[in-house]
GROMACS .gro file of C-alpha atoms in nm:
model
  118
    1MET     CA    1  -1.035  -7.028  -0.998
    2GLN     CA    2  -0.832  -7.004  -1.220
    3TRP     CA    3  -0.521  -6.734  -1.207
    4ARG     CA    4  -0.696  -6.472  -1.457
    5ASP     CA    5  -0.963  -6.512  -1.207
    6LEU     CA    6  -0.776  -6.306  -0.977
    7TYR     CA    7  -0.799  -5.977  -1.172
    8ASP     CA    8  -1.172  -5.958  -1.131
    9THR     CA    9  -1.117  -5.940  -0.764
   10GLU     CA   10  -1.173  -5.691  -0.504
   11GLU     CA   11  -0.820  -5.777  -0.400
   12TRP     CA   12  -0.715  -5.690  -0.718
   13GLN     CA   13  -0.916  -5.357  -0.770
   14ARG     CA   14  -0.762  -5.261  -0.457
   15THR     CA   15  -0.370  -5.336  -0.552
   16ARG     CA   16  -0.438  -5.158  -0.920
   17GLU     CA   17  -0.599  -4.810  -0.744
   18PHE     CA   18  -0.315  -4.824  -0.481
   19VAL     CA   19  -0.057  -4.859  -0.798
   20TYR     CA   20  -0.216  -4.599  -0.970
   21GLU     CA   21  -0.204  -4.356  -0.697
   22ARG     CA   22   0.151  -4.439  -0.617
   23HIS     CA   23   0.296  -4.371  -0.980
   24GLY     CA   24   0.005  -4.062  -1.045
   25GLY     CA   25  -0.133  -4.193  -1.316
   26LYS     CA   26   0.161  -4.228  -1.508
   27CYS     CA   27   0.334  -4.491  -1.704
   28HIS     CA   28   0.675  -4.541  -1.507
   29ILE     CA   29   0.816  -4.593  -1.814
   30CYS     CA   30   0.778  -4.325  -2.058
   31GLY     CA   31   0.498  -4.063  -1.840
   32ASN     CA   32   0.219  -4.064  -2.065
   33PRO     CA   33  -0.106  -4.160  -1.876
   34GLY     CA   34  -0.055  -4.520  -1.814
   35ARG     CA   35  -0.408  -4.704  -1.735
   36ASP     CA   36  -0.240  -5.091  -1.740
   37THR     CA   37  -0.104  -5.264  -1.453
   38HIS     CA   38   0.201  -5.477  -1.544
   39HIS     CA   39   0.332  -5.749  -1.284
   40LEU     CA   40   0.727  -5.732  -1.341
   41ARG     CA   41   0.725  -6.112  -1.116
   42TYR     CA   42   0.432  -6.306  -1.037
   43ASP     CA   43   0.634  -6.525  -0.779
   44GLN     CA   44   0.585  -6.270  -0.513
   45GLY     CA   45   0.264  -6.244  -0.480
   46PHE     CA   46  -0.019  -6.194  -0.736
   47TYR     CA   47  -0.154  -5.882  -0.546
   48ASN     CA   48   0.204  -5.784  -0.410
   49PRO     CA   49   0.283  -5.403  -0.522
   50ASP     CA   50   0.624  -5.422  -0.519
   51TYR     CA   51   0.624  -5.587  -0.761
   52LEU     CA   52   0.351  -5.423  -1.019
   53ILE     CA   53   0.406  -5.114  -1.227
   54LEU     CA   54   0.159  -4.872  -1.457
   55VAL     CA   55   0.238  -4.850  -1.750
   56CYS     CA   56   0.057  -4.701  -2.092
   57ARG     CA   57  -0.059  -4.969  -2.313
   58PRO     CA   58   0.261  -4.949  -2.614
   59CYS     CA   59   0.456  -4.948  -2.317
   60HIS     CA   60   0.261  -5.258  -2.182
   61ARG     CA   61   0.323  -5.436  -2.543
   62ILE     CA   62   0.682  -5.426  -2.489
   63TRP     CA   63   0.710  -5.756  -2.305
   64GLN     CA   64   0.469  -5.916  -2.618
   65GLY     CA   65   0.733  -5.846  -2.821
   66ASP     CA   66   0.650  -5.502  -2.966
   67PRO     CA   67   0.903  -5.259  -3.052
   68PRO     CA   68   0.952  -4.921  -2.805
   69ASN     CA   69   0.885  -4.764  -3.108
   70HIS     CA   70   0.659  -4.452  -2.982
   71LEU     CA   71   0.967  -4.411  -2.696
   72PRO     CA   72   1.254  -4.104  -2.816
   73ASP     CA   73   1.586  -4.214  -2.881
   74SER     CA   74   1.628  -4.014  -2.547
   75ASN     CA   75   1.505  -4.216  -2.340
   76HIS     CA   76   1.767  -4.367  -2.136
   77LYS     CA   77   1.530  -4.686  -2.079
   78LYS     CA   78   1.483  -4.764  -2.433
   79PRO     CA   79   1.781  -4.995  -2.526
   80ALA     CA   80   1.736  -5.219  -2.235
   81LEU     CA   81   1.326  -5.212  -2.357
   82ILE     CA   82   1.494  -5.256  -2.733
   83ARG     CA   83   1.613  -5.634  -2.511
   84VAL     CA   84   1.292  -5.694  -2.371
   85ALA     CA   85   1.071  -5.702  -2.690
   86GLU     CA   86   1.315  -5.952  -2.870
   87ILE     CA   87   1.347  -6.179  -2.504
   88ALA     CA   88   0.965  -6.164  -2.591
   89ARG     CA   89   0.998  -6.250  -2.947
   90ALA     CA   90   1.223  -6.507  -2.904
   91LEU     CA   91   1.021  -6.687  -2.605
   92LYS     CA   92   0.736  -6.728  -2.815
   93SER     CA   93   0.910  -6.982  -2.980
   94LEU     CA   94   0.960  -7.201  -2.690
   95VAL     CA   95   0.766  -7.342  -2.460
   96GLN     CA   96   0.852  -7.494  -2.126
   97VAL     CA   97   0.822  -7.882  -2.046
   98TYR     CA   98   0.975  -8.070  -1.731
   99ASN     CA   99   1.257  -8.278  -1.759
  100PRO     CA  100   1.293  -8.584  -1.481
  101ASN     CA  101   1.613  -8.666  -1.545
  102ARG     CA  102   1.744  -8.331  -1.481
  103GLY     CA  103   1.444  -8.253  -1.239
  104LEU     CA  104   1.379  -7.910  -1.362
  105TRP     CA  105   1.170  -7.733  -1.558
  106GLU     CA  106   1.384  -7.641  -1.948
  107TRP     CA  107   1.240  -7.423  -2.264
  108VAL     CA  108   1.255  -7.594  -2.583
  109PRO     CA  109   1.190  -7.498  -2.881
  110LYS     CA  110   0.773  -7.513  -2.954
  111THR     CA  111   0.858  -7.761  -3.308
  112TRP     CA  112   1.027  -7.972  -3.048
  113LEU     CA  113   0.694  -8.093  -2.935
  114GLU     CA  114   0.622  -8.169  -3.229
  115ASP     CA  115   0.941  -8.393  -3.353
  116SER     CA  116   1.015  -8.564  -3.033
  117PRO     CA  117   0.894  -8.894  -2.958
  118CYS     CA  118   0.655  -9.033  -2.694
   0.00000   0.00000   0.00000
């Protein structure tokens, strides 16, 4: 089973419903009607509702790099979300590779994969 297949399971549907009810159907960020369930962390379990929030589609796209222009400047979360979008955009140009000499994963520019000797 691929990780994307987890979204098709009954357990995921139950978890989504729980998160939806917990948030009263409202986006955790802006308070508009929400329909997307966003993982804050995957390493704590795919179905762990402690690391899931309900968000609307525009707020969900912030994690893909879209700026939070739909939020009013009075929203106290907006400065942090602008930074989240900036980081997401920066990460799109990077890839993780395992460095066996250091025994850890490192972020490198995607061009490094093309330029590095094999």
